[in-house]
Amino acid sequence: MMRIINSFLLVCLATICIGQSNGGMWLPNLLAELNEEEMQSLGMQISAQDIYDVNTGSLKDAIVHFGGFCTGEVISAQGLVLTNHHCGYGQIQSHSTVEDNYLDDGFWAMDRAEELPNPGLYVKFINKIEDVTAYATNGVTDDMSLEARNEKISENLKIFKEKVSLGEFEELEVKAFYAGNQYYAFYTISYPDVRLVGAPPSSIGKFGADTDNWVWPRHTGDFSLFRIYADKNNNPAAYSEDNVPYTPKHYLPINISGAEEGDFTMVFGFPGRTNEYLPASAVAQTAKVVDPARVAMRDVALKVMDKYMRSDEATKIKYASKFASIANYWKKWIGEMQGLERSKAVAKKSAYEQDFQSRLETNQEWLTKYGTLLAELNETYAQLQPYAEVNAYHSELTGRNTLMLNVAYYMDRLANLYETDGPEAYESFKGRLLNYLQGQYKNYDEEVEAEVFAALINLYFEKVPGKFLDQELMPIIGKTKEQANAFAKALYKSSQLTNFEQLEVILALPAEEAIAAIQTDEMLKFYQKLNNPFKTTVEPYYKKYNDRAIDLQRTYMEAQLEVFSDKRFFPDANSTMRVTYGQVKGYYPKDAVYYGTHTYLDGVMEKYVPGDYEFDVPTKLIHLHNKKDYGDYAAENGKLPVNFIASNHTTGGNSGSPAIDANGNLIGLNFDRAWEGTMSDINYDPAICRNIMVDARYILFIIDKYAGAEHLIKEMTLVK
Ligand code: ARG
Ligand code: GLU
């Protein structure tokens, strides 16, 4: 008997080991086959079919892709949707005015009539997921070039899409999995009338802001509420006063008993992008070359912004959102570099490659097909490296860090579009562009930006090898800070693009005159000078080697699936619906320091800095804390839980994803990861990778006790 138990335990532990040591973001339709057993061994009480079922309402029917960039979940029979505050931020901001500042004060619709429509926002449900690999890869051969292969696949998929019969309002998306080795079709249905129902003030929803971002222990009430509206037949419909709350196929009950260390949890949502199966050489490149370049550029941009934001209140308001968005990935990349180093990711990948190579040796067919694969990958990454580095500097320079180079980039595109696609394409792009840029210019300050620009071009000219730079610009820029500043100031003075009204006047001219004005603008001339050497000496080689790496990676993925057939592989995230699971779990961030699983309202008060823009606390919340007026939402220890962590493998896009307990109830709302484990996009390590969630009890407490929106609690189903 003992022996039987032992060997059972061993098998069981081995499976847990595999799953937990790899993390994983799994396809909901494959759980029964791949994960159900392990999930149940970790404590899950429901079945894979309760999670994903195409015939009757299942958990997946409560999960939505929120606006295409976040996740949300339905939590009432009247289409109430829960997501993060930072996911609804744009909508909350767009309804805010100086008098009614919902970002500062929060917003709570006290009845349906007060719920606010959001043009452009939609939520998307997944009706069905289907393996279409055979259709997609029909007639594809190993000797095809990447381009020929992709062309053949799109042709196949076009035919497939024409053949498929879709339900009314249903749409079809096909995506590549396992680096292009498999294809899955998603039958989706989108609802375009999504209204804002509630949001806490930023002092709750964004408590800790950038200082606490990516950090545990955390105390943020990062949630907001929306409602899906449909027509009278419960079908998708554009906003109309006649629309009614949507009736879901399933909604999540909320468990107000919470979860404790060791309890099963899963997170259901739309993770954006991971790279878990790269060779060691690629991981080293990310950690040593690409991340450092991106971080260095953002370092200097953020320093300048911070200086101005600290000295002037109006600038702080103007730049808060831009700063937060630049700082978000800046901070993540720093964490990622450190985490890759600390978890010895490169050495781990190398050991894995040795294992791979020695398995090849046991099989002549494998050896013929894959014998030189790793060598080719390594060579390709070596060839890519100098271009990848310059590309990283260049995209940080011309991307989001300065508005002017971004505007110049778009103007250049607009002018080219007139040449290549004609007046109609020009006009339509111009319209969309003006629309987009209007918002961008609102948060633009010439003095701040010219200094950011100077700092960035200075660093660019310092770091990028001379052979990739414009020879005329070289003596002008990149010598001293003062020189770069003077150059930037003069450039910003002479350009017409620094002012939105001027830009509108130019673009209102007949197309050819407008293009002539744009092309003679000093900013555009500078942009082209900067960009031309990049376009000729970097971009083509970057593309060449990067395409080769993508092509080889597909084969490497295929080889890994074949050679390690005893292992389970989850496909890298690609913004499709996934389930990840784990347990509520603390961790050791460093030697002798242990981080517990939950934070409490007491901890909010410990961090409280009156009047501070990151750590202020609303008076009413202080009163509720003083009176310990927590309603039904306190934990057994009498304290009010705020955030908690678990070993679920999540990434960007999982924001707003529900944390679900063993019985299929909502216990939390995912919104971040812990600093020490942000390398999980490349190398998940179960010892320190943790996702961070708002405890459902804090969300209910804020809605009920803080906002007095009991009517919303009444439409939910609470369980203990
Ligand atoms: N780090 C979280 C996520 O990637 C939250 C971001 C929003 N919060 C912030 N302070 N920028 O996206
Ligand atoms: N905050 C992230 C998002 O916006 C989720 C956290 C993560 O990257 O893990 O999707």
XYZ file of C-alpha atoms and ligand atoms in Angstrom:
742
model
C 0.000 0.000 0.000
C 2.753 2.352 1.053
C 4.584 1.716 -2.166
C 1.467 2.378 -4.255
C 0.890 5.655 -2.482
C 4.519 6.565 -2.930
C 4.584 5.899 -6.619
C 1.258 7.724 -7.022
C 2.717 10.679 -5.175
C 5.781 10.593 -7.365
C 3.770 10.651 -10.592
C 1.530 13.321 -9.168
C 4.441 15.400 -7.968
C 6.194 14.953 -11.271
C 3.204 16.331 -13.171
C 2.802 19.207 -10.772
C 6.489 19.803 -11.129
C 6.275 20.014 -14.900
C 3.269 22.287 -14.955
C 4.310 24.518 -12.126
C 7.913 24.779 -13.170
C 6.932 25.933 -16.630
C 4.080 28.222 -15.641
C 1.764 28.263 -18.585
C -1.052 30.080 -20.337
C -3.277 27.359 -21.675
C -5.981 27.253 -24.318
C -9.374 26.822 -22.619
C -10.525 24.261 -25.195
C -7.579 21.963 -24.451
C -7.785 21.954 -20.642
C -9.606 18.626 -20.448
C -6.800 16.961 -22.355
C -3.783 18.746 -20.906
C -4.523 20.341 -17.553
C -7.670 19.172 -15.800
C -5.912 16.501 -13.780
C -3.222 18.832 -12.549
C -5.710 21.598 -11.815
C -7.765 19.220 -9.715
C -4.675 17.973 -7.941
C -3.989 21.583 -7.003
C -7.448 21.823 -5.472
C -9.835 22.742 -8.278
C -13.325 21.374 -7.599
C -14.919 22.054 -10.993
C -14.251 20.344 -14.334
C -12.627 21.509 -17.550
C -16.086 21.439 -19.096
C -17.357 23.915 -16.501
C -14.643 26.251 -17.745
C -15.048 25.790 -21.467
C -18.177 24.391 -23.095
C -19.514 25.424 -26.473
C -23.017 24.098 -25.872
C -24.037 25.545 -22.522
C -22.979 28.568 -20.506
C -19.522 28.031 -18.982
C -16.938 30.248 -17.271
C -15.532 31.423 -20.604
C -18.889 33.096 -21.365
C -18.290 35.526 -18.512
C -14.889 36.646 -19.850
C -14.444 39.488 -22.345
C -11.582 41.037 -24.251
C -12.038 44.613 -23.052
C -11.360 47.143 -25.821
C -8.799 44.757 -27.332
C -6.104 45.640 -24.763
C -7.391 44.381 -21.395
C -9.627 41.686 -19.956
C -12.983 42.113 -18.205
C -15.560 39.767 -16.672
C -19.330 39.818 -16.331
C -20.392 39.814 -12.680
C -24.179 40.152 -12.822
C -27.172 38.947 -14.802
C -27.507 42.535 -16.067
C -24.213 42.660 -17.930
C -22.157 44.413 -15.253
C -18.436 44.165 -16.167
C -15.454 44.410 -13.848
C -12.026 45.501 -15.114
C -9.052 47.532 -13.859
C -9.043 51.257 -13.163
C -6.011 51.540 -15.452
C -7.966 49.750 -18.212
C -10.918 52.146 -17.949
C -8.597 55.117 -17.416
C -9.069 56.618 -20.889
C -12.850 56.466 -20.562
C -12.857 57.885 -17.040
C -10.542 60.659 -18.236
C -12.691 61.420 -21.288
C -15.789 62.040 -19.123
C -13.852 64.235 -16.698
C -13.958 68.013 -16.680
C -12.458 70.534 -14.289
C -15.786 70.706 -12.413
C -16.469 66.958 -12.495
C -13.076 65.367 -12.265
C -13.858 61.641 -12.112
C -10.163 60.745 -12.068
C -9.727 62.693 -8.833
C -13.108 62.140 -7.225
C -14.341 58.867 -8.657
C -17.623 58.271 -10.467
C -20.652 56.234 -9.474
C -23.803 55.973 -11.592
C -26.642 55.817 -9.063
C -29.059 54.458 -11.654
C -28.981 53.170 -15.231
C -29.720 56.597 -16.688
C -26.466 57.921 -15.236
C -24.301 55.272 -16.903
C -22.028 56.931 -19.476
C -21.576 55.745 -23.094
C -18.057 55.351 -24.546
C -17.838 55.649 -28.323
C -15.207 53.293 -29.721
C -15.125 50.975 -26.722
C -16.258 47.373 -27.218
C -16.140 44.039 -25.456
C -15.607 40.748 -27.245
C -16.789 37.285 -26.184
C -15.407 33.996 -27.481
C -18.107 31.562 -28.622
C -15.892 28.760 -29.847
C -12.242 27.833 -30.405
C -11.236 25.392 -33.139
C -7.971 23.865 -34.355
C -7.594 24.794 -38.043
C -3.943 23.840 -38.505
C -4.752 21.368 -41.276
C -6.599 24.013 -43.324
C -4.015 26.700 -42.728
C -0.948 24.676 -43.622
C -2.399 22.745 -46.545
C 0.229 22.662 -49.310
C 2.899 24.349 -47.173
C 6.316 22.744 -47.549
C 9.555 22.921 -45.562
C 11.561 24.439 -48.393
C 9.282 27.481 -48.773
C 10.650 30.914 -47.926
C 9.001 32.722 -45.014
C 7.203 35.013 -47.438
C 5.959 32.210 -49.688
C 4.837 30.276 -46.648
C 2.911 33.205 -45.194
C 1.305 33.900 -48.535
C 0.160 30.308 -48.913
C -1.256 30.302 -45.389
C -3.211 33.530 -45.902
C -4.597 32.158 -49.144
C -5.690 28.981 -47.350
C -7.264 30.944 -44.536
C -9.122 33.199 -46.942
C -10.735 30.159 -48.525
C -11.441 28.710 -45.096
C -13.145 31.902 -43.931
C -15.372 31.960 -46.986
C -16.502 28.401 -46.313
C -17.254 28.755 -42.615
C -20.822 29.473 -41.640
C -20.992 32.091 -38.939
C -23.854 32.947 -36.638
C -25.510 36.335 -36.935
C -23.076 38.968 -35.528
C -20.381 36.335 -35.218
C -16.872 37.046 -36.484
C -13.910 34.796 -37.127
C -10.268 35.334 -36.191
C -7.473 32.896 -36.935
C -4.182 33.146 -35.088
C -0.838 31.376 -35.266
C 0.333 29.351 -32.253
C 3.637 27.715 -31.317
C 5.571 30.166 -33.485
C 3.460 29.305 -36.534
C 3.239 25.520 -36.149
C -0.452 25.482 -35.286
C -3.470 27.631 -36.101
C -6.642 28.169 -34.115
C -9.888 29.866 -35.140
C -11.839 31.988 -32.669
C -15.550 32.561 -33.222
C -16.246 35.867 -31.522
C -19.089 38.267 -30.850
C -18.522 41.933 -30.003
C -20.782 44.407 -28.218
C -20.169 48.075 -29.010
C -22.355 49.736 -26.363
C -20.326 49.602 -23.143
C -21.097 52.226 -20.495
C -19.117 53.469 -17.531
C -20.827 52.543 -14.251
C -18.304 53.237 -11.534
C -14.708 54.105 -10.707
C -13.011 54.879 -7.410
C -10.912 58.053 -7.106
C -7.310 57.676 -8.309
C -6.195 57.858 -4.671
C -7.749 54.371 -4.397
C -7.698 53.073 -8.000
C -4.121 54.223 -8.645
C -2.860 54.324 -5.054
C 0.938 54.125 -5.070
C 1.026 55.107 -8.779
C 4.481 54.758 -10.349
C 6.436 54.224 -7.133
C 4.450 51.091 -6.297
C 3.926 49.986 -9.905
C 5.249 46.390 -10.452
C 5.882 46.125 -6.727
C 4.713 43.854 -3.954
C 3.584 44.564 -1.196
C 0.894 46.586 -2.919
C -2.244 48.456 -1.792
C -4.093 49.509 -4.936
C -7.860 49.342 -5.571
C -7.230 49.058 -9.316
C -10.817 48.434 -10.527
C -13.644 50.075 -12.446
C -17.130 48.974 -13.509
C -18.827 49.042 -16.895
C -22.075 47.637 -18.289
C -22.725 45.952 -21.628
C -25.873 47.062 -23.425
C -27.639 45.164 -26.201
C -30.748 45.574 -28.329
C -34.096 44.141 -27.242
C -33.122 40.717 -28.583
C -29.883 40.748 -26.566
C -27.884 41.264 -29.767
C -24.973 43.659 -30.302
C -26.086 47.174 -31.223
C -24.469 50.578 -31.501
C -25.307 52.955 -28.650
C -29.002 53.772 -28.482
C -31.257 55.017 -25.717
C -33.454 52.017 -26.470
C -30.696 49.526 -25.684
C -31.073 47.407 -22.560
C -28.564 45.712 -20.228
C -27.089 42.594 -21.800
C -28.088 39.197 -20.376
C -24.972 36.991 -20.254
C -24.810 33.223 -20.781
C -22.836 33.106 -17.563
C -21.650 35.553 -14.910
C -19.217 35.047 -12.053
C -20.538 34.768 -8.493
C -18.253 36.481 -5.974
C -16.771 34.563 -3.056
C -16.409 36.865 -0.041
C -14.512 34.323 2.066
C -11.328 35.058 0.124
C -8.444 32.662 -0.426
C -5.534 31.701 1.754
C -1.973 30.588 1.183
C -2.033 27.271 -0.671
C -5.524 27.718 -2.128
C -6.093 27.032 -5.833
C -6.611 30.020 -8.130
C -6.842 30.484 -11.847
C -6.731 33.568 -14.003
C -8.772 33.751 -17.184
C -8.024 36.373 -19.806
C -6.224 37.666 -22.875
C -2.433 37.738 -22.255
C -0.646 39.754 -24.963
C 2.798 38.409 -25.752
C 5.441 36.119 -24.286
C 8.670 34.546 -25.597
C 9.199 31.437 -23.519
C 11.024 29.221 -26.036
C 13.878 31.385 -27.277
C 17.439 30.079 -27.486
C 19.939 31.237 -24.845
C 21.573 33.590 -27.339
C 18.294 35.488 -27.842
C 17.644 35.715 -24.102
C 21.159 37.065 -23.568
C 20.532 39.636 -26.294
C 17.363 40.842 -24.601
C 19.018 41.053 -21.193
C 22.347 42.541 -22.261
C 21.621 44.593 -25.374
C 17.991 45.386 -26.144
C 16.561 46.008 -22.672
C 19.545 48.169 -21.615
C 19.190 50.350 -24.746
C 15.480 50.898 -24.200
C 15.962 51.578 -20.504
C 18.812 54.044 -21.142
C 16.668 56.104 -23.532
C 13.678 56.173 -21.200
C 15.952 56.993 -18.250
C 16.930 60.306 -19.771
C 13.417 61.143 -21.029
C 11.836 60.420 -17.649
C 14.472 62.426 -15.759
C 13.708 65.563 -17.749
C 9.934 65.129 -17.396
C 10.244 64.465 -13.690
C 12.271 67.649 -13.182
C 9.582 69.806 -14.818
C 6.705 67.905 -13.216
C 8.127 68.512 -9.770
C 8.552 72.233 -10.324
C 5.136 73.001 -11.779
C 1.663 71.669 -10.938
C 0.191 72.304 -14.413
C 3.051 70.418 -16.067
C 2.541 67.563 -13.645
C -1.096 67.205 -14.694
C -0.193 67.499 -18.371
C 2.538 64.877 -18.231
C 1.153 62.474 -15.579
C -0.365 60.059 -18.062
C 2.539 60.183 -20.551
C 5.025 59.741 -17.717
C 3.098 56.761 -16.343
C 2.939 55.054 -19.706
C 6.657 55.553 -20.464
C 7.621 54.600 -16.914
C 5.516 51.411 -16.970
C 7.685 49.446 -19.394
C 10.877 51.253 -18.383
C 10.385 49.792 -14.940
C 9.325 46.418 -16.278
C 12.453 46.094 -18.422
C 14.691 46.912 -15.468
C 12.948 44.217 -13.448
C 13.224 41.850 -16.386
C 16.990 42.372 -16.799
C 17.595 41.836 -13.105
C 15.290 38.823 -12.987
C 16.908 37.159 -16.001
C 20.274 37.599 -14.325
C 19.130 36.434 -10.924
C 17.235 33.411 -12.206
C 20.281 32.478 -14.347
C 17.998 32.329 -17.362
C 20.778 32.108 -19.933
C 22.510 29.234 -18.137
C 19.172 27.446 -17.765
C 18.455 27.810 -21.479
C 21.952 26.572 -22.314
C 21.499 23.469 -20.183
C 18.162 22.882 -21.897
C 19.865 23.205 -25.286
C 22.470 20.630 -24.294
C 19.689 18.245 -23.381
C 17.984 19.020 -26.697
C 21.168 18.403 -28.643
C 21.915 15.128 -26.898
C 18.387 13.903 -27.566
C 18.929 14.670 -31.249
C 21.931 12.372 -31.168
C 19.652 9.426 -30.346
C 17.635 9.727 -33.546
C 19.110 9.987 -37.035
C 15.995 11.580 -38.507
C 16.013 14.350 -35.881
C 19.684 14.840 -36.369
C 19.218 15.375 -40.090
C 16.298 17.756 -39.624
C 17.448 19.714 -36.581
C 21.132 18.955 -36.059
C 22.409 22.399 -37.065
C 19.378 24.385 -35.931
C 20.822 25.834 -32.727
C 24.055 26.768 -34.451
C 22.055 28.584 -37.128
C 19.961 30.367 -34.518
C 23.060 31.466 -32.652
C 24.675 32.720 -35.827
C 21.532 34.616 -36.792
C 21.261 36.291 -33.394
C 24.926 37.241 -33.601
C 24.305 38.822 -37.005
C 21.155 40.524 -35.751
C 22.759 41.954 -32.610
C 24.253 45.263 -33.844
C 21.065 46.043 -35.765
C 18.820 45.020 -32.882
C 20.692 47.437 -30.650
C 20.398 50.394 -33.034
C 16.788 49.476 -33.712
C 16.046 49.633 -29.983
C 17.625 53.101 -29.669
C 15.870 54.270 -32.818
C 12.407 53.098 -31.858
C 12.731 54.757 -28.448
C 13.902 57.958 -30.135
C 11.188 58.196 -32.782
C 8.400 56.363 -30.957
C 6.490 57.604 -27.965
C 9.062 59.615 -26.023
C 8.749 62.845 -28.017
C 5.666 64.097 -29.813
C 7.541 65.986 -32.547
C 9.485 63.060 -33.981
C 6.307 61.043 -33.801
C 4.448 63.795 -35.690
C 7.284 63.996 -38.217
C 7.047 60.242 -38.719
C 3.304 60.494 -39.417
C 3.694 63.512 -41.716
C 6.304 61.630 -43.680
C 3.912 58.710 -44.011
C 1.061 60.990 -45.013
C 3.103 62.593 -47.782
C 4.235 59.181 -49.043
C 0.692 57.879 -48.973
C -0.382 60.626 -51.378
C 2.331 59.476 -53.770
C 1.616 55.780 -53.503
C -2.140 55.497 -52.831
C -3.631 58.749 -54.115
C -5.826 61.564 -52.767
C -8.546 59.417 -51.227
C -6.169 57.440 -49.030
C -4.458 60.723 -48.129
C -7.694 62.387 -47.004
C -8.867 59.433 -44.954
C -5.503 59.025 -43.197
C -5.333 62.792 -42.614
C -8.729 62.753 -40.890
C -7.762 59.932 -38.533
C -4.393 61.498 -37.884
C -5.809 64.900 -36.915
C -8.234 63.191 -34.607
C -5.436 61.282 -32.887
C -2.993 64.179 -32.750
C -5.466 66.615 -31.226
C -5.410 64.575 -28.034
C -1.604 64.274 -28.150
C -1.021 68.033 -28.432
C -3.239 68.672 -25.405
C -0.537 67.233 -23.206
C 2.398 68.876 -24.950
C 4.723 71.505 -23.536
C 7.379 72.861 -25.876
C 9.996 73.592 -23.227
C 9.746 70.158 -21.611
C 9.679 68.381 -24.901
C 12.586 70.236 -26.498
C 14.716 69.217 -23.527
C 13.586 65.592 -23.702
C 14.346 65.668 -27.418
C 17.828 67.092 -26.794
C 18.616 64.455 -24.185
C 17.448 61.658 -26.471
C 19.272 62.714 -29.640
C 22.370 63.325 -27.581
C 22.305 59.786 -26.238
C 21.411 58.384 -29.657
C 24.433 60.020 -31.270
C 26.623 58.885 -28.412
C 25.526 55.241 -28.456
C 24.896 54.495 -32.122
C 28.051 53.757 -34.170
C 28.987 56.553 -36.590
C 28.471 54.406 -39.688
C 24.718 54.378 -38.955
C 24.475 58.161 -38.460
C 24.107 61.204 -40.672
C 27.582 62.648 -41.198
C 26.404 66.268 -41.329
C 24.500 66.010 -38.070
C 27.324 64.260 -36.240
C 29.405 67.341 -35.448
C 26.291 69.291 -34.399
C 24.783 66.827 -31.951
C 26.139 64.539 -29.336
C 29.019 66.634 -28.099
C 27.734 68.481 -25.056
C 24.394 68.803 -23.340
C 24.369 72.555 -23.931
C 25.005 72.123 -27.617
C 22.172 69.618 -27.977
C 19.825 71.844 -25.981
C 20.605 74.869 -28.122
C 20.100 72.835 -31.282
C 16.756 71.518 -30.040
C 15.499 74.938 -28.956
C 16.280 76.461 -32.342
C 14.689 73.556 -34.177
C 11.492 73.749 -32.129
C 11.351 77.537 -32.721
C 11.643 77.222 -36.467
C 9.213 74.321 -36.994
C 5.526 74.832 -37.763
C 4.640 71.425 -36.357
C 5.045 72.407 -32.720
C 1.580 73.921 -32.612
C -1.637 72.007 -33.351
C -3.476 75.028 -34.816
C -0.618 75.652 -37.242
C -0.644 72.006 -38.212
C -4.396 72.175 -38.851
C -3.929 75.223 -41.067
C -1.257 73.431 -43.086
C -3.322 70.281 -43.500
C -6.381 72.307 -44.554
C -4.459 73.429 -47.661
C -4.921 71.536 -50.932
C -2.958 68.294 -50.660
C 0.029 69.263 -52.822
C 0.518 72.584 -51.058
C 0.176 70.913 -47.677
C 2.760 68.301 -48.603
C 5.155 70.969 -49.868
C 4.769 72.880 -46.587
C 5.337 69.723 -44.562
C 8.357 68.672 -46.538
C 10.096 72.004 -46.139
C 9.426 72.143 -42.403
C 12.634 72.084 -40.347
C 11.392 69.289 -38.084
C 10.619 67.077 -41.040
C 13.949 67.846 -42.657
C 15.683 66.917 -39.425
C 13.644 63.746 -39.105
C 14.574 62.664 -42.610
C 18.250 63.354 -42.041
C 18.113 61.327 -38.878
C 16.088 58.583 -40.437
C 17.666 58.146 -43.870
C 20.836 56.417 -42.690
C 18.700 54.202 -40.470
C 16.465 53.304 -43.401
C 19.366 52.344 -45.619
C 22.017 50.965 -43.251
C 19.989 49.383 -40.438
C 16.401 48.586 -41.297
C 16.982 46.195 -44.230
C 19.506 44.139 -42.251
C 17.408 44.197 -39.124
C 14.492 42.871 -41.127
C 16.588 40.283 -42.932
C 18.056 38.737 -39.776
C 14.906 39.146 -37.751
C 12.841 37.346 -40.399
C 15.434 34.609 -40.426
C 15.217 34.343 -36.632
C 11.412 34.088 -36.847
C 11.686 31.393 -39.473
C 14.239 29.406 -37.467
C 12.238 29.860 -34.285
C 9.282 28.143 -35.938
C 11.471 25.153 -36.707
C 13.009 25.243 -33.219
C 9.521 25.216 -31.699
C 8.516 22.319 -33.923
C 11.670 20.497 -32.874
C 11.079 21.125 -29.171
C 7.530 19.752 -29.438
C 8.851 16.669 -31.204
C 12.012 15.993 -29.255
C 10.544 16.680 -25.799
C 7.289 14.839 -26.428
C 7.287 13.891 -22.731
C 6.850 17.560 -21.785
C 3.790 19.733 -22.003
C 4.257 22.974 -23.903
C 1.849 25.874 -23.719
C 1.791 28.216 -26.722
C 3.297 31.679 -26.211
C 0.736 34.384 -25.469
C -0.713 36.092 -28.556
C -3.693 38.096 -27.245
C -5.978 35.070 -27.374
C -8.061 33.652 -24.557
C -6.035 31.642 -22.007
C -6.282 30.055 -18.602
C -3.390 30.049 -16.157
C -3.498 28.495 -12.720
C -1.533 28.256 -9.531
C -1.871 28.791 -5.812
C -1.996 31.725 -3.450
C 1.642 31.857 -2.391
C 4.192 34.123 -0.719
C 7.837 34.269 -1.806
C 11.389 35.120 -0.794
C 12.362 38.309 -2.700
C 15.854 38.076 -1.205
C 17.821 36.172 1.370
C 15.972 35.920 4.719
C 13.061 38.091 3.603
C 9.662 36.500 3.131
C 6.714 38.301 1.554
C 3.259 37.240 2.766
C 0.240 36.701 0.555
C -2.172 39.496 1.565
C -2.054 43.220 2.245
C -4.658 45.039 4.326
C -6.219 48.474 4.702
C -3.898 49.030 7.675
C -1.053 48.949 5.150
C -2.730 51.658 3.066
C -2.684 53.839 6.172
C 0.996 53.014 6.780
C 1.819 54.334 3.303
C -0.438 57.398 3.623
C 1.287 60.726 2.802
C -1.248 63.581 3.073
C -1.519 65.594 -0.137
C 0.994 63.424 -2.013
C 0.009 62.648 -5.591
C 0.866 58.984 -5.229
C 0.078 58.184 -1.603
C -2.795 60.441 -0.538
C -5.838 58.666 0.975
C -9.449 59.937 0.720
C -10.855 61.234 4.028
C -13.829 58.929 3.882
C -11.579 55.900 3.602
C -9.630 57.081 6.666
C -12.912 57.350 8.604
C -14.016 53.872 7.550
C -10.617 52.545 8.648
C -10.820 54.338 12.009
C -14.268 52.896 12.701
C -13.289 49.489 11.268
C -16.550 49.770 9.358
C -15.852 46.896 6.964
C -19.355 45.387 6.653
C -19.260 41.743 5.557
C -15.932 42.186 3.854
C -13.368 41.768 6.643
C -11.160 38.678 6.695
C -11.291 36.234 9.596
C -8.531 38.177 11.330
C -10.831 41.232 11.405
C -8.723 43.154 8.896
C -9.825 44.359 5.478
C -7.839 42.616 2.695
C -6.686 44.869 -0.160
C -4.373 42.901 -2.515
C -3.017 39.355 -2.705
C -0.558 37.335 -4.786
C -0.436 33.889 -6.368
C 1.739 31.851 -8.729
C -0.440 32.399 -11.807
C 1.576 33.024 -14.973
C 0.275 36.321 -16.396
C 1.434 39.115 -18.674
C 0.300 42.442 -20.167
C -3.290 42.067 -21.364
C -4.159 40.035 -18.274
C -5.037 43.323 -16.648
C -8.639 43.087 -15.536
C -8.612 39.282 -15.626
C -10.646 37.552 -12.940
C -8.921 35.489 -10.283
C -11.213 32.495 -9.837
C -11.356 30.074 -6.902
C -11.618 26.273 -6.857
C -15.398 26.458 -7.360
C -15.524 28.934 -10.213
C -16.240 32.052 -8.135
C -14.484 35.384 -8.445
C -12.058 36.092 -5.607
C -9.938 38.842 -7.129
C -9.002 41.027 -10.047
C -5.574 40.698 -11.674
C -3.683 43.951 -12.301
C 0.089 43.522 -12.041
C 3.100 41.319 -11.372
C 5.692 41.437 -8.597
C 8.998 43.136 -9.459
C 11.306 40.178 -8.864
C 9.383 38.038 -11.368
C 8.763 40.351 -14.332
C 11.105 38.192 -16.429
C 8.291 35.641 -16.580
C 7.584 36.719 -20.184
C 10.861 35.002 -21.104
C 11.668 32.709 -18.207
C 8.906 31.853 -15.741
C 10.305 30.843 -12.350
C 7.741 29.428 -9.911
C 9.895 30.422 -6.938
C 9.482 34.160 -7.462
C 6.996 34.878 -10.251
C 3.788 36.212 -8.715
C 0.736 37.938 -10.137
C -0.919 40.681 -8.082
C -4.699 40.908 -7.635
C -7.164 43.206 -5.914
C -9.060 41.169 -3.321
C -12.754 40.979 -4.302
C -13.643 41.981 -0.732
C -11.867 45.323 -1.152
C -13.730 45.960 -4.414
C -17.091 45.235 -2.764
C -16.176 47.296 0.297
C -15.309 50.321 -1.863
C -18.525 49.990 -3.913
C -20.713 49.403 -0.874
C -19.192 51.265 2.086
C -17.103 53.928 0.375
C -19.332 54.822 -2.597
C -22.704 53.857 -1.128
C -23.604 52.116 -4.400
C -25.486 49.259 -2.711
C -27.738 48.851 -5.745
C -24.704 47.454 -7.606
C -23.946 44.943 -4.850
C -27.582 43.831 -4.992
C -27.344 42.781 -8.613
C -24.288 40.569 -7.907
C -24.327 37.071 -6.434
C -22.215 36.851 -3.279
C -21.241 33.486 -1.838
C -19.314 32.462 1.261
N 2.194 47.518 -14.317
C 0.801 47.337 -14.595
C 0.627 46.817 -16.014
O 1.429 46.699 -16.847
C -0.029 48.531 -14.291
C 0.165 49.720 -15.177
C -0.648 50.916 -14.815
N -0.135 51.641 -13.669
C 0.889 52.585 -13.729
N 1.293 53.155 -12.624
N 1.450 52.954 -14.848
O 0.445 47.222 -17.036
N -0.687 45.697 -15.758
C -0.640 44.730 -16.836
C -1.659 45.038 -17.934
O -2.004 46.177 -18.159
C -0.832 43.368 -16.302
C 0.312 43.044 -15.494
C 1.340 42.220 -16.213
O 1.956 42.661 -17.197
O 1.476 41.125 -15.713
O -2.074 44.177 -18.662
